[in-house]
mmCIF file of C-alpha atoms and ligand atoms in Angstrom:
data_model
loop_
_atom_site.group_PDB
_atom_site.id
_atom_site.type_symbol
_atom_site.label_atom_id
_atom_site.label_comp_id
_atom_site.label_asym_id
_atom_site.label_seq_id
_atom_site.Cartn_x
_atom_site.Cartn_y
_atom_site.Cartn_z
ATOM 1 C CA MET A 287 -20.139 5.578 -18.489
ATOM 2 C CA ILE A 288 -19.612 2.034 -17.300
ATOM 3 C CA ARG A 289 -22.367 1.185 -14.838
ATOM 4 C CA ILE A 290 -20.966 -1.062 -12.149
ATOM 5 C CA VAL A 291 -22.743 -2.608 -9.182
ATOM 6 C CA CYS A 292 -20.417 -3.336 -6.234
ATOM 7 C CA VAL A 293 -21.674 -5.919 -3.762
ATOM 8 C CA VAL A 294 -20.932 -6.263 -0.052
ATOM 9 C CA GLY A 295 -22.587 -8.470 2.523
ATOM 10 C CA ALA A 296 -20.345 -9.413 5.416
ATOM 11 C CA ARG A 297 -17.541 -7.943 7.537
ATOM 12 C CA PRO A 298 -14.590 -9.040 5.388
ATOM 13 C CA ASN A 299 -16.417 -7.770 2.264
ATOM 14 C CA PHE A 300 -16.615 -4.221 3.591
ATOM 15 C CA ILE A 301 -12.877 -4.169 4.149
ATOM 16 C CA LYS A 302 -12.092 -5.578 0.691
ATOM 17 C CA MET A 303 -14.554 -3.393 -1.201
ATOM 18 C CA ALA A 304 -13.629 -0.098 0.493
ATOM 19 C CA PRO A 305 -10.350 0.491 -1.404
ATOM 20 C CA LEU A 306 -12.049 -0.394 -4.711
ATOM 21 C CA VAL A 307 -14.995 1.961 -4.232
ATOM 22 C CA ARG A 308 -12.722 4.716 -2.991
ATOM 23 C CA HIS A 309 -10.452 4.373 -6.003
ATOM 24 C CA ILE A 310 -13.365 4.314 -8.441
ATOM 25 C CA LYS A 311 -14.878 7.428 -6.872
ATOM 26 C CA GLU A 312 -11.614 9.357 -6.511
ATOM 27 C CA GLU A 313 -9.863 8.517 -9.759
ATOM 28 C CA TRP A 314 -12.439 7.182 -12.196
ATOM 29 C CA ASN A 315 -15.579 9.111 -11.428
ATOM 30 C CA GLU A 316 -15.932 10.146 -15.057
ATOM 31 C CA THR A 317 -15.667 6.549 -16.272
ATOM 32 C CA PHE A 318 -17.755 4.566 -13.805
ATOM 33 C CA GLU A 319 -21.175 5.051 -12.323
ATOM 34 C CA ALA A 320 -20.930 2.894 -9.214
ATOM 35 C CA THR A 321 -23.838 1.579 -7.165
ATOM 36 C CA LEU A 322 -23.067 0.013 -3.784
ATOM 37 C CA VAL A 323 -25.375 -2.818 -2.750
ATOM 38 C CA HIS A 324 -25.356 -4.252 0.787
ATOM 39 C CA THR A 325 -27.145 -7.594 0.945
ATOM 40 C CA GLY A 326 -27.679 -7.275 4.696
ATOM 41 C CA GLN A 327 -26.086 -10.680 5.365
ATOM 42 C CA HIS A 328 -24.259 -9.104 8.311
ATOM 43 C CA TYR A 329 -26.594 -6.586 9.884
ATOM 44 C CA ASP A 330 -25.163 -6.494 13.411
ATOM 45 C CA GLU A 331 -23.870 -2.962 14.129
ATOM 46 C CA ARG A 332 -20.539 -4.398 15.345
ATOM 47 C CA LEU A 333 -20.002 -6.349 12.129
ATOM 48 C CA SER A 334 -21.408 -3.834 9.677
ATOM 49 C CA GLN A 335 -22.086 -0.137 10.334
ATOM 50 C CA VAL A 336 -18.820 0.540 12.158
ATOM 51 C CA PHE A 337 -16.880 -0.561 9.068
ATOM 52 C CA PHE A 338 -18.704 1.859 6.794
ATOM 53 C CA GLU A 339 -17.794 4.702 9.124
ATOM 54 C CA GLU A 340 -14.173 3.730 9.693
ATOM 55 C CA LEU A 341 -13.366 2.717 6.143
ATOM 56 C CA GLY A 342 -15.010 5.744 4.569
ATOM 57 C CA LEU A 343 -17.259 3.427 2.574
ATOM 58 C CA PRO A 344 -20.275 5.404 1.348
ATOM 59 C CA GLN A 345 -23.641 4.335 2.732
ATOM 60 C CA PRO A 346 -25.077 1.646 0.436
ATOM 61 C CA ASP A 347 -27.349 2.868 -2.358
ATOM 62 C CA VAL A 348 -29.451 -0.224 -1.765
ATOM 63 C CA ASN A 349 -29.746 -2.515 1.244
ATOM 64 C CA LEU A 350 -31.398 -5.833 0.429
ATOM 65 C CA GLY A 351 -31.942 -6.504 4.125
ATOM 66 C CA VAL A 352 -31.824 -10.297 3.891
ATOM 67 C CA GLY A 353 -30.612 -10.944 7.445
ATOM 68 C CA SER A 354 -29.710 -14.383 8.703
ATOM 69 C CA GLY A 355 -31.136 -17.766 7.763
ATOM 70 C CA THR A 356 -30.002 -21.105 6.432
ATOM 71 C CA ALA A 357 -27.523 -20.907 3.567
ATOM 72 C CA ALA A 358 -30.095 -21.916 0.949
ATOM 73 C CA ARG A 359 -32.687 -19.478 2.224
ATOM 74 C CA GLN A 360 -30.168 -16.661 2.401
ATOM 75 C CA ILE A 361 -28.803 -17.328 -1.077
ATOM 76 C CA ALA A 362 -32.307 -17.606 -2.552
ATOM 77 C CA GLU A 363 -33.448 -14.373 -0.888
ATOM 78 C CA ILE A 364 -30.375 -12.467 -2.020
ATOM 79 C CA MET A 365 -30.795 -13.740 -5.590
ATOM 80 C CA GLN A 366 -34.414 -12.660 -5.792
ATOM 81 C CA ARG A 367 -33.848 -9.230 -4.323
ATOM 82 C CA PHE A 368 -30.641 -8.638 -6.247
ATOM 83 C CA GLU A 369 -32.342 -9.531 -9.526
ATOM 84 C CA GLU A 370 -34.676 -6.607 -8.927
ATOM 85 C CA VAL A 371 -31.681 -4.314 -8.512
ATOM 86 C CA LEU A 372 -30.223 -5.612 -11.765
ATOM 87 C CA LEU A 373 -33.473 -4.943 -13.605
ATOM 88 C CA TRP A 374 -33.640 -1.515 -12.091
ATOM 89 C CA LYS A 375 -29.990 -0.471 -12.612
ATOM 90 C CA LYS A 376 -29.183 -2.459 -15.762
ATOM 91 C CA PRO A 377 -25.448 -2.409 -14.977
ATOM 92 C CA ASP A 378 -22.647 -3.273 -17.375
ATOM 93 C CA ARG A 379 -20.813 -5.221 -14.703
ATOM 94 C CA VAL A 380 -21.154 -6.647 -11.214
ATOM 95 C CA LEU A 381 -18.144 -6.618 -8.897
ATOM 96 C CA VAL A 382 -17.998 -9.166 -6.070
ATOM 97 C CA VAL A 383 -15.325 -9.859 -3.440
ATOM 98 C CA GLY A 384 -14.413 -12.784 -1.212
ATOM 99 C CA ASP A 385 -16.265 -15.993 -0.518
ATOM 100 C CA VAL A 386 -19.448 -15.400 1.475
ATOM 101 C CA ASN A 387 -23.011 -16.366 0.508
ATOM 102 C CA SER A 388 -23.626 -12.835 -0.784
ATOM 103 C CA THR A 389 -20.707 -13.233 -3.198
ATOM 104 C CA LEU A 390 -22.087 -16.400 -4.752
ATOM 105 C CA ALA A 391 -25.748 -15.358 -4.747
ATOM 106 C CA THR A 392 -25.173 -12.035 -6.503
ATOM 107 C CA ALA A 393 -22.715 -13.531 -9.000
ATOM 108 C CA LEU A 394 -25.295 -16.172 -9.926
ATOM 109 C CA ALA A 395 -28.131 -13.662 -10.278
ATOM 110 C CA ALA A 396 -25.903 -11.451 -12.457
ATOM 111 C CA GLU A 397 -24.838 -14.310 -14.670
ATOM 112 C CA LYS A 398 -28.463 -15.358 -15.163
ATOM 113 C CA ALA A 399 -29.279 -11.779 -16.175
ATOM 114 C CA GLY A 400 -26.423 -11.827 -18.700
ATOM 115 C CA ILE A 401 -24.307 -9.306 -16.811
ATOM 116 C CA PRO A 402 -20.561 -9.992 -16.611
ATOM 117 C CA VAL A 403 -19.125 -10.579 -13.153
ATOM 118 C CA ALA A 404 -15.655 -9.724 -11.850
ATOM 119 C CA HIS A 405 -14.435 -11.610 -8.785
ATOM 120 C CA VAL A 406 -11.811 -10.108 -6.516
ATOM 121 C CA GLU A 407 -9.964 -12.753 -4.482
ATOM 122 C CA ALA A 408 -10.487 -15.444 -7.100
ATOM 123 C CA GLY A 409 -8.780 -18.826 -7.189
ATOM 124 C CA LEU A 410 -8.198 -19.376 -3.465
ATOM 125 C CA ARG A 411 -8.816 -23.020 -2.591
ATOM 126 C CA SER A 412 -8.701 -24.857 0.720
ATOM 127 C CA PHE A 413 -9.704 -28.070 -1.142
ATOM 128 C CA ASP A 414 -11.999 -28.713 1.803
ATOM 129 C CA ARG A 415 -15.612 -28.888 0.682
ATOM 130 C CA THR A 416 -16.836 -29.106 4.276
ATOM 131 C CA MET A 417 -16.058 -25.365 4.491
ATOM 132 C CA PRO A 418 -19.105 -23.420 3.280
ATOM 133 C CA GLU A 419 -16.798 -20.794 1.776
ATOM 134 C CA GLU A 420 -15.065 -23.318 -0.488
ATOM 135 C CA THR A 421 -18.209 -23.980 -2.519
ATOM 136 C CA ASN A 422 -18.795 -20.234 -2.737
ATOM 137 C CA ARG A 423 -15.258 -19.725 -4.069
ATOM 138 C CA VAL A 424 -15.386 -22.460 -6.689
ATOM 139 C CA LEU A 425 -18.818 -21.498 -8.013
ATOM 140 C CA THR A 426 -18.245 -17.728 -7.982
ATOM 141 C CA ASP A 427 -15.112 -18.196 -10.085
ATOM 142 C CA ARG A 428 -17.084 -20.290 -12.579
ATOM 143 C CA LEU A 429 -19.593 -17.451 -12.933
ATOM 144 C CA SER A 430 -16.987 -14.714 -13.401
ATOM 145 C CA ASP A 431 -15.325 -13.496 -16.565
ATOM 146 C CA LEU A 432 -12.592 -11.495 -14.825
ATOM 147 C CA LEU A 433 -10.682 -13.187 -12.017
ATOM 148 C CA PHE A 434 -8.423 -11.133 -9.762
ATOM 149 C CA ALA A 435 -6.021 -13.200 -7.670
ATOM 150 C CA THR A 436 -4.158 -12.233 -4.507
ATOM 151 C CA GLU A 437 -1.403 -14.811 -4.776
ATOM 152 C CA GLU A 438 0.302 -16.997 -7.361
ATOM 153 C CA SER A 439 -1.196 -20.243 -5.960
ATOM 154 C CA ALA A 440 -4.648 -18.889 -6.825
ATOM 155 C CA VAL A 441 -3.562 -18.230 -10.408
ATOM 156 C CA GLN A 442 -2.281 -21.793 -10.646
ATOM 157 C CA ASN A 443 -5.518 -23.211 -9.201
ATOM 158 C CA LEU A 444 -7.542 -21.367 -11.822
ATOM 159 C CA LEU A 445 -5.283 -22.495 -14.661
ATOM 160 C CA LYS A 446 -5.601 -26.111 -13.459
ATOM 161 C CA GLU A 447 -9.378 -25.697 -13.455
ATOM 162 C CA GLY A 448 -9.225 -24.697 -17.100
ATOM 163 C CA PHE A 449 -9.729 -20.920 -17.002
ATOM 164 C CA GLU A 450 -8.079 -19.034 -19.869
ATOM 165 C CA LYS A 451 -5.070 -17.127 -18.676
ATOM 166 C CA GLU A 452 -6.308 -13.938 -20.390
ATOM 167 C CA ARG A 453 -9.070 -13.740 -17.768
ATOM 168 C CA ILE A 454 -6.814 -14.183 -14.730
ATOM 169 C CA PHE A 455 -4.925 -11.263 -13.174
ATOM 170 C CA LEU A 456 -2.478 -11.422 -10.301
ATOM 171 C CA ALA A 457 -3.449 -8.032 -8.919
ATOM 172 C CA GLY A 458 -2.402 -8.070 -5.263
ATOM 173 C CA ASN A 459 -4.536 -7.949 -2.164
ATOM 174 C CA VAL A 460 -7.216 -5.322 -1.570
ATOM 175 C CA MET A 461 -7.451 -6.314 2.088
ATOM 176 C CA ILE A 462 -3.845 -5.206 2.423
ATOM 177 C CA ASP A 463 -4.710 -1.968 0.571
ATOM 178 C CA ALA A 464 -7.171 -1.266 3.384
ATOM 179 C CA LEU A 465 -4.591 -2.167 6.021
ATOM 180 C CA VAL A 466 -1.899 0.038 4.493
ATOM 181 C CA GLY A 467 -4.407 2.843 3.985
ATOM 182 C CA HIS A 468 -5.560 2.820 7.612
ATOM 183 C CA ALA A 469 -2.359 1.934 9.458
ATOM 184 C CA HIS A 470 -1.730 5.567 10.306
ATOM 185 C CA GLU A 471 -5.215 6.160 11.695
ATOM 186 C CA ALA A 472 -4.972 2.947 13.708
ATOM 187 C CA GLU A 473 -2.057 4.511 15.576
ATOM 188 C CA ARG A 474 -4.570 6.810 17.234
ATOM 189 C CA SER A 475 -6.678 3.917 18.546
ATOM 190 C CA THR A 476 -6.902 3.830 22.341
ATOM 191 C CA ILE A 477 -7.881 0.162 22.504
ATOM 192 C CA LEU A 478 -4.740 -0.923 24.352
ATOM 193 C CA ASN A 479 -5.481 1.493 27.189
ATOM 194 C CA ARG A 480 -9.154 0.629 27.203
ATOM 195 C CA MET A 481 -8.424 -3.099 27.451
ATOM 196 C CA ASN A 482 -5.524 -2.590 29.828
ATOM 197 C CA LEU A 483 -2.975 -4.218 27.527
ATOM 198 C CA ALA A 484 0.707 -3.497 26.979
ATOM 199 C CA PRO A 485 2.378 -3.929 23.574
ATOM 200 C CA GLN A 486 3.901 -7.390 23.096
ATOM 201 C CA GLN A 487 2.398 -8.575 26.374
ATOM 202 C CA TYR A 488 -0.728 -10.224 25.037
ATOM 203 C CA ALA A 489 -2.022 -12.727 22.489
ATOM 204 C CA LEU A 490 -5.011 -11.862 20.300
ATOM 205 C CA MET A 491 -7.520 -14.574 19.434
ATOM 206 C CA THR A 492 -10.490 -14.764 17.021
ATOM 207 C CA LEU A 493 -12.497 -17.868 16.131
ATOM 208 C CA HIS A 494 -15.720 -18.291 14.207
ATOM 209 C CA ARG A 495 -15.383 -21.097 11.645
ATOM 210 C CA PRO A 496 -18.018 -23.824 12.012
ATOM 211 C CA ALA A 497 -15.278 -26.485 12.273
ATOM 212 C CA ASN A 498 -14.104 -24.862 15.523
ATOM 213 C CA VAL A 499 -17.206 -23.432 17.120
ATOM 214 C CA ASP A 500 -20.161 -25.494 15.937
ATOM 215 C CA THR A 501 -19.475 -28.512 18.145
ATOM 216 C CA ARG A 502 -19.173 -28.783 21.892
ATOM 217 C CA GLU A 503 -15.972 -30.770 21.429
ATOM 218 C CA GLY A 504 -14.469 -27.982 19.334
ATOM 219 C CA MET A 505 -15.359 -25.358 21.923
ATOM 220 C CA GLU A 506 -13.976 -27.506 24.732
ATOM 221 C CA LYS A 507 -10.656 -27.726 22.901
ATOM 222 C CA ILE A 508 -10.507 -23.939 22.760
ATOM 223 C CA LEU A 509 -11.289 -23.777 26.454
ATOM 224 C CA ALA A 510 -8.539 -26.290 27.244
ATOM 225 C CA LEU A 511 -6.070 -24.287 25.167
ATOM 226 C CA LEU A 512 -6.955 -21.015 26.873
ATOM 227 C CA PHE A 513 -6.684 -22.650 30.278
ATOM 228 C CA ASP A 514 -3.007 -23.378 29.615
ATOM 229 C CA LEU A 515 -2.208 -20.353 27.482
ATOM 230 C CA GLU A 516 -3.422 -17.831 30.056
ATOM 231 C CA LYS A 517 -0.767 -19.075 32.469
ATOM 232 C CA ARG A 518 1.871 -17.849 30.014
ATOM 233 C CA ILE A 519 0.371 -14.714 28.507
ATOM 234 C CA ARG A 520 -2.684 -12.492 28.726
ATOM 235 C CA VAL A 521 -5.204 -13.212 25.959
ATOM 236 C CA LEU A 522 -7.725 -10.888 24.360
ATOM 237 C CA PHE A 523 -10.581 -12.747 22.666
ATOM 238 C CA PRO A 524 -13.074 -10.554 20.764
ATOM 239 C CA ILE A 525 -15.973 -12.945 20.287
ATOM 240 C CA HIS A 526 -17.830 -13.198 16.996
ATOM 241 C CA PRO A 527 -21.642 -13.318 17.485
ATOM 242 C CA ARG A 528 -21.728 -16.808 16.006
ATOM 243 C CA THR A 529 -19.178 -18.022 18.553
ATOM 244 C CA GLN A 530 -21.044 -16.303 21.386
ATOM 245 C CA THR A 531 -24.281 -18.046 20.396
ATOM 246 C CA ARG A 532 -22.589 -21.466 20.341
ATOM 247 C CA MET A 533 -20.762 -20.865 23.587
ATOM 248 C CA GLU A 534 -24.087 -20.161 25.274
ATOM 249 C CA ALA A 535 -25.869 -23.059 23.563
ATOM 250 C CA PHE A 536 -23.219 -25.501 24.825
ATOM 251 C CA GLY A 537 -23.465 -24.061 28.336
ATOM 252 C CA LEU A 538 -19.796 -23.036 28.221
ATOM 253 C CA ALA A 539 -20.128 -19.264 28.616
ATOM 254 C CA SER A 540 -19.448 -19.293 32.354
ATOM 255 C CA ALA A 541 -16.416 -21.567 31.930
ATOM 256 C CA PHE A 542 -14.948 -19.102 29.407
ATOM 257 C CA GLY A 543 -15.900 -16.218 31.671
ATOM 258 C CA ALA A 544 -14.062 -17.852 34.593
ATOM 259 C CA LEU A 545 -10.699 -17.731 32.791
ATOM 260 C CA ARG A 546 -8.716 -15.203 34.794
ATOM 261 C CA ASN A 547 -6.158 -13.976 32.311
ATOM 262 C CA VAL A 548 -8.420 -14.044 29.254
ATOM 263 C CA ALA A 549 -10.344 -10.882 28.433
ATOM 264 C CA LEU A 550 -13.504 -11.619 26.465
ATOM 265 C CA CYS A 551 -15.068 -8.757 24.538
ATOM 266 C CA GLU A 552 -17.410 -8.033 21.659
ATOM 267 C CA PRO A 553 -15.957 -7.770 18.141
ATOM 268 C CA VAL A 554 -14.017 -4.524 17.861
ATOM 269 C CA GLY A 555 -13.943 -1.949 15.066
ATOM 270 C CA TYR A 556 -11.444 -2.121 12.223
ATOM 271 C CA LEU A 557 -8.983 0.530 13.441
ATOM 272 C CA ASP A 558 -8.914 -0.974 16.922
ATOM 273 C CA PHE A 559 -8.382 -4.409 15.447
ATOM 274 C CA ILE A 560 -5.438 -3.282 13.306
ATOM 275 C CA ARG A 561 -3.878 -1.745 16.398
ATOM 276 C CA LEU A 562 -4.464 -4.924 18.392
ATOM 277 C CA MET A 563 -2.819 -7.083 15.719
ATOM 278 C CA ARG A 564 0.127 -4.757 15.282
ATOM 279 C CA ASP A 565 1.029 -4.747 18.973
ATOM 280 C CA ALA A 566 0.261 -8.399 19.759
ATOM 281 C CA LYS A 567 2.935 -10.930 20.632
ATOM 282 C CA MET A 568 1.002 -13.393 18.522
ATOM 283 C CA VAL A 569 -2.387 -13.898 16.913
ATOM 284 C CA LEU A 570 -4.396 -17.135 17.105
ATOM 285 C CA THR A 571 -7.190 -17.351 14.562
ATOM 286 C CA ASP A 572 -9.272 -19.325 12.097
ATOM 287 C CA SER A 573 -10.068 -16.232 10.005
ATOM 288 C CA GLY A 574 -9.007 -16.035 6.382
ATOM 289 C CA GLY A 575 -8.266 -12.336 6.291
ATOM 290 C CA ILE A 576 -6.384 -12.231 9.578
ATOM 291 C CA GLN A 577 -3.868 -14.789 8.260
ATOM 292 C CA GLU A 578 -3.092 -12.275 5.517
ATOM 293 C CA GLU A 579 -3.064 -9.176 7.693
ATOM 294 C CA THR A 580 -0.634 -10.711 10.210
ATOM 295 C CA THR A 581 1.655 -11.710 7.343
ATOM 296 C CA ALA A 582 1.570 -8.135 6.046
ATOM 297 C CA LEU A 583 2.282 -6.798 9.551
ATOM 298 C CA GLY A 584 5.003 -9.384 10.322
ATOM 299 C CA ILE A 585 3.197 -10.640 13.448
ATOM 300 C CA PRO A 586 3.388 -14.397 14.209
ATOM 301 C CA CYS A 587 0.059 -16.091 13.491
ATOM 302 C CA LEU A 588 -1.129 -19.541 14.574
ATOM 303 C CA THR A 589 -3.992 -20.725 12.409
ATOM 304 C CA LEU A 590 -6.257 -23.161 14.244
ATOM 305 C CA ARG A 591 -7.324 -25.061 11.156
ATOM 306 C CA GLU A 592 -6.232 -28.131 9.210
ATOM 307 C CA ASN A 593 -5.915 -26.292 5.887
ATOM 308 C CA THR A 594 -5.684 -22.830 4.445
ATOM 309 C CA GLU A 595 -6.764 -21.379 1.117
ATOM 310 C CA ARG A 596 -4.020 -18.745 1.538
ATOM 311 C CA PRO A 597 -0.800 -20.804 1.330
ATOM 312 C CA VAL A 598 1.438 -17.813 0.615
ATOM 313 C CA THR A 599 0.983 -16.820 4.269
ATOM 314 C CA LEU A 600 2.693 -20.131 5.131
ATOM 315 C CA THR A 601 5.382 -20.210 2.459
ATOM 316 C CA GLU A 602 6.343 -16.537 2.698
ATOM 317 C CA GLY A 603 4.535 -15.082 5.680
ATOM 318 C CA THR A 604 4.412 -15.449 9.436
ATOM 319 C CA ASN A 605 1.545 -17.941 9.483
ATOM 320 C CA LEU A 606 1.759 -21.460 10.895
ATOM 321 C CA LEU A 607 -1.011 -23.965 10.235
ATOM 322 C CA ILE A 608 -1.207 -25.616 13.602
ATOM 323 C CA GLY A 609 -4.541 -27.468 13.788
ATOM 324 C CA THR A 610 -6.682 -27.551 16.899
ATOM 325 C CA ASP A 611 -4.958 -29.959 19.276
ATOM 326 C CA PRO A 612 -4.520 -27.780 22.396
ATOM 327 C CA ARG A 613 -1.095 -29.244 23.230
ATOM 328 C CA ARG A 614 0.235 -28.589 19.755
ATOM 329 C CA VAL A 615 -1.079 -25.024 19.714
ATOM 330 C CA LEU A 616 0.369 -24.369 23.147
ATOM 331 C CA ALA A 617 3.792 -25.686 22.100
ATOM 332 C CA ALA A 618 3.777 -23.350 19.090
ATOM 333 C CA ALA A 619 2.711 -20.436 21.297
ATOM 334 C CA VAL A 620 5.568 -21.172 23.709
ATOM 335 C CA ASP A 621 7.989 -21.150 20.766
ATOM 336 C CA ILE A 622 6.806 -17.650 19.936
ATOM 337 C CA LEU A 623 7.050 -16.508 23.554
ATOM 338 C CA GLU A 624 10.614 -17.812 23.707
ATOM 339 C CA GLY A 625 11.639 -15.942 20.571
ATOM 340 C CA ARG A 626 11.379 -18.799 18.083
ATOM 341 C CA GLY A 627 8.365 -17.346 16.239
ATOM 342 C CA LYS A 628 8.210 -17.595 12.472
ATOM 343 C CA LYS A 629 9.660 -14.697 10.508
ATOM 344 C CA GLY A 630 8.325 -13.844 7.094
ATOM 345 C CA ARG A 631 8.217 -11.388 4.252
ATOM 346 C CA VAL A 632 5.367 -9.550 2.603
ATOM 347 C CA PRO A 633 4.194 -11.351 -0.579
ATOM 348 C CA THR A 634 4.558 -9.735 -4.016
ATOM 349 C CA LEU A 635 2.031 -7.033 -4.863
ATOM 350 C CA TRP A 636 0.687 -6.785 -1.299
ATOM 351 C CA ASP A 637 1.724 -3.175 -1.549
ATOM 352 C CA GLY A 638 -1.460 -1.175 -1.041
ATOM 353 C CA GLN A 639 -1.954 -0.691 -4.797
ATOM 354 C CA ALA A 640 -4.181 -3.641 -5.699
ATOM 355 C CA ALA A 641 -7.369 -1.587 -6.130
ATOM 356 C CA ARG A 642 -5.555 0.693 -8.560
ATOM 357 C CA ARG A 643 -4.494 -2.277 -10.698
ATOM 358 C CA ILE A 644 -7.937 -3.895 -10.560
ATOM 359 C CA VAL A 645 -9.919 -0.780 -11.483
ATOM 360 C CA ARG A 646 -7.652 -0.115 -14.442
ATOM 361 C CA ILE A 647 -8.335 -3.605 -15.776
ATOM 362 C CA LEU A 648 -12.058 -3.254 -15.086
ATOM 363 C CA GLN A 649 -12.084 -0.060 -17.097
ATOM 364 C CA ASP A 650 -10.199 -1.747 -19.910
ATOM 365 C CA ARG A 651 -12.334 -4.876 -20.041
ATOM 366 C CA SER A 652 -15.852 -3.555 -19.420
ATOM 367 C CA VAL A 653 -18.174 -2.533 -22.202
ATOM 368 C CA ALA A 654 -20.709 0.209 -21.565
ATOM 369 C CA ARG A 655 -23.984 -0.913 -23.139
ATOM 370 C CA GLU A 656 -26.785 1.335 -24.196
ATOM 371 C CA PRO A 657 -29.711 0.804 -21.847
ATOM 372 C CA ASN A 658 -32.406 -1.159 -23.678
ATOM 373 C CA PRO A 659 -35.793 -0.696 -22.067
ATOM 374 C CA LYS A 660 -37.224 -3.747 -23.845
ATOM 375 C CA GLU A 661 -34.466 -5.976 -22.576
ATOM 376 C CA ALA A 662 -34.717 -4.753 -18.998
ATOM 377 C CA PRO A 663 -37.892 -2.997 -17.970
ATOM 378 C CA LEU A 664 -37.524 -0.534 -15.149
ATOM 379 C CA SER A 665 -38.738 -2.174 -11.978
ATOM 380 C CA THR A 666 -40.979 -0.040 -9.853
ATOM 381 C CA THR A 667 -40.840 -2.398 -6.915
ATOM 382 C CA PHE A 668 -37.256 -1.631 -5.983
ATOM 383 C CA PRO A 669 -35.851 -0.105 -3.896
ATOM 384 C CA ARG A 670 -38.638 -0.673 -1.451
ATOM 385 C CA SER A 671 -39.312 2.249 0.802
HETATM 386 N N1 LIG B 956 -11.817 -7.775 12.300
HETATM 387 C C1 LIG B 956 -12.240 -6.643 12.982
HETATM 388 N N2 LIG B 956 -12.670 -6.762 14.281
HETATM 389 C C2 LIG B 956 -12.662 -7.951 14.958
HETATM 390 C C3 LIG B 956 -12.214 -9.101 14.262
HETATM 391 C C4 LIG B 956 -11.806 -8.987 12.932
HETATM 392 O O1 LIG B 956 -12.250 -5.549 12.411
HETATM 393 O O2 LIG B 956 -13.057 -7.987 16.133
HETATM 394 C C5 LIG B 956 -11.410 -7.660 10.874
HETATM 395 C C6 LIG B 956 -10.040 -8.178 10.551
HETATM 396 O O3 LIG B 956 -9.050 -7.172 10.681
HETATM 397 C C7 LIG B 956 -10.180 -8.620 9.112
HETATM 398 C C8 LIG B 956 -11.618 -9.042 9.000
HETATM 399 O O4 LIG B 956 -12.289 -8.468 10.122
HETATM 400 O O5 LIG B 956 -9.949 -7.526 8.243
HETATM 401 C C9 LIG B 956 -11.745 -10.538 8.998
HETATM 402 O O6 LIG B 956 -13.070 -10.890 9.039
HETATM 403 P P1 LIG B 956 -13.542 -12.373 9.401
HETATM 404 O O7 LIG B 956 -12.536 -13.042 10.254
HETATM 405 O O8 LIG B 956 -14.933 -12.225 9.904
HETATM 406 O O9 LIG B 956 -13.671 -13.061 7.983
HETATM 407 P P2 LIG B 956 -12.743 -14.025 7.126
HETATM 408 O O10 LIG B 956 -11.523 -13.247 6.793
HETATM 409 O O11 LIG B 956 -12.466 -15.234 7.934
HETATM 410 O O12 LIG B 956 -13.558 -14.328 5.921
#
């Protein structure tokens, strides 16, 4: 038995880990003993529990319950609590996904405990160190012995950084596995009726990156954009809790609320969100994952950022990196409305089979060790009741 600890912490992690855990449990149950650890980084019901239910992700075996805090505090807390899990479970491997604080913190704790780490979604680089995720990406890759990439650019980044090619695998995109796997169920979503939207008659917007929402100036730009955009098309804007907090702190909540053709709502569940993307005229976002999902669905996407760590969505997909100048974004939106939206194709290996490829390699490259009680005494302090 290969004992593997799978780590999730934040919304995009749940989506990426679900196909992996499902595949391990359905096809490799005799080979792997999997433990699912939730760090508790996202604890909000709308960003966490709903995804477990909709994605069929089993309830976590352990919840570290770290909650929010500064990055350093959160990373330190996760490391300490996760180390106890490692002592308790003595796994042969730790599997991490994505680029959030939980990814880095658990990879570092595992490496310090001498446990090999596999990173799914390795090698993505925005080359922008002001993004908190960029540091998480670079460091997590350094700590990992198996690196699973979603696109060729990521493979090239890793090679340039000196990783041996034997450790890098272009495996496809587990986020697209989840999308493909749930597309059918998303058809049954009633979100369009509930939000009073007609297919192709609305734009979908999500924003939560610090560069866009952490300054008053950034939020005012979004407001200015929506002011013009709503004259052309109805907009649905599910608001991330972080964005909501900032909007209120800057005293802009009532100005957003006064927009007449913009529907503001709480974050929606995964199946509803797939349905919303699929039927949208366009998507405006600063999310990483949504750039990929819109490319897979063939829906035009305007990314309100200056860079992207997912360049294949630009070179092959429907994504346009448009920045945050309201006039520029509006001009690109008008192009889409007038039928000049970007067409694209689905990148190689974004075929719904990435988890299958990854688990096979994990099975091949992991060594089941005999538990050694001297090396790792059983902790009695975890899990806490
Ligand atoms: N998502 C969702 N509901 C929403 C907004 C997003 O289910 O209201 C999903 C979306 O389909 C994608 C993921 O959340 O799979 C993206 O998460 P997020 O934008 O928080 O993270 P990022 O991809 O930027 O790391």
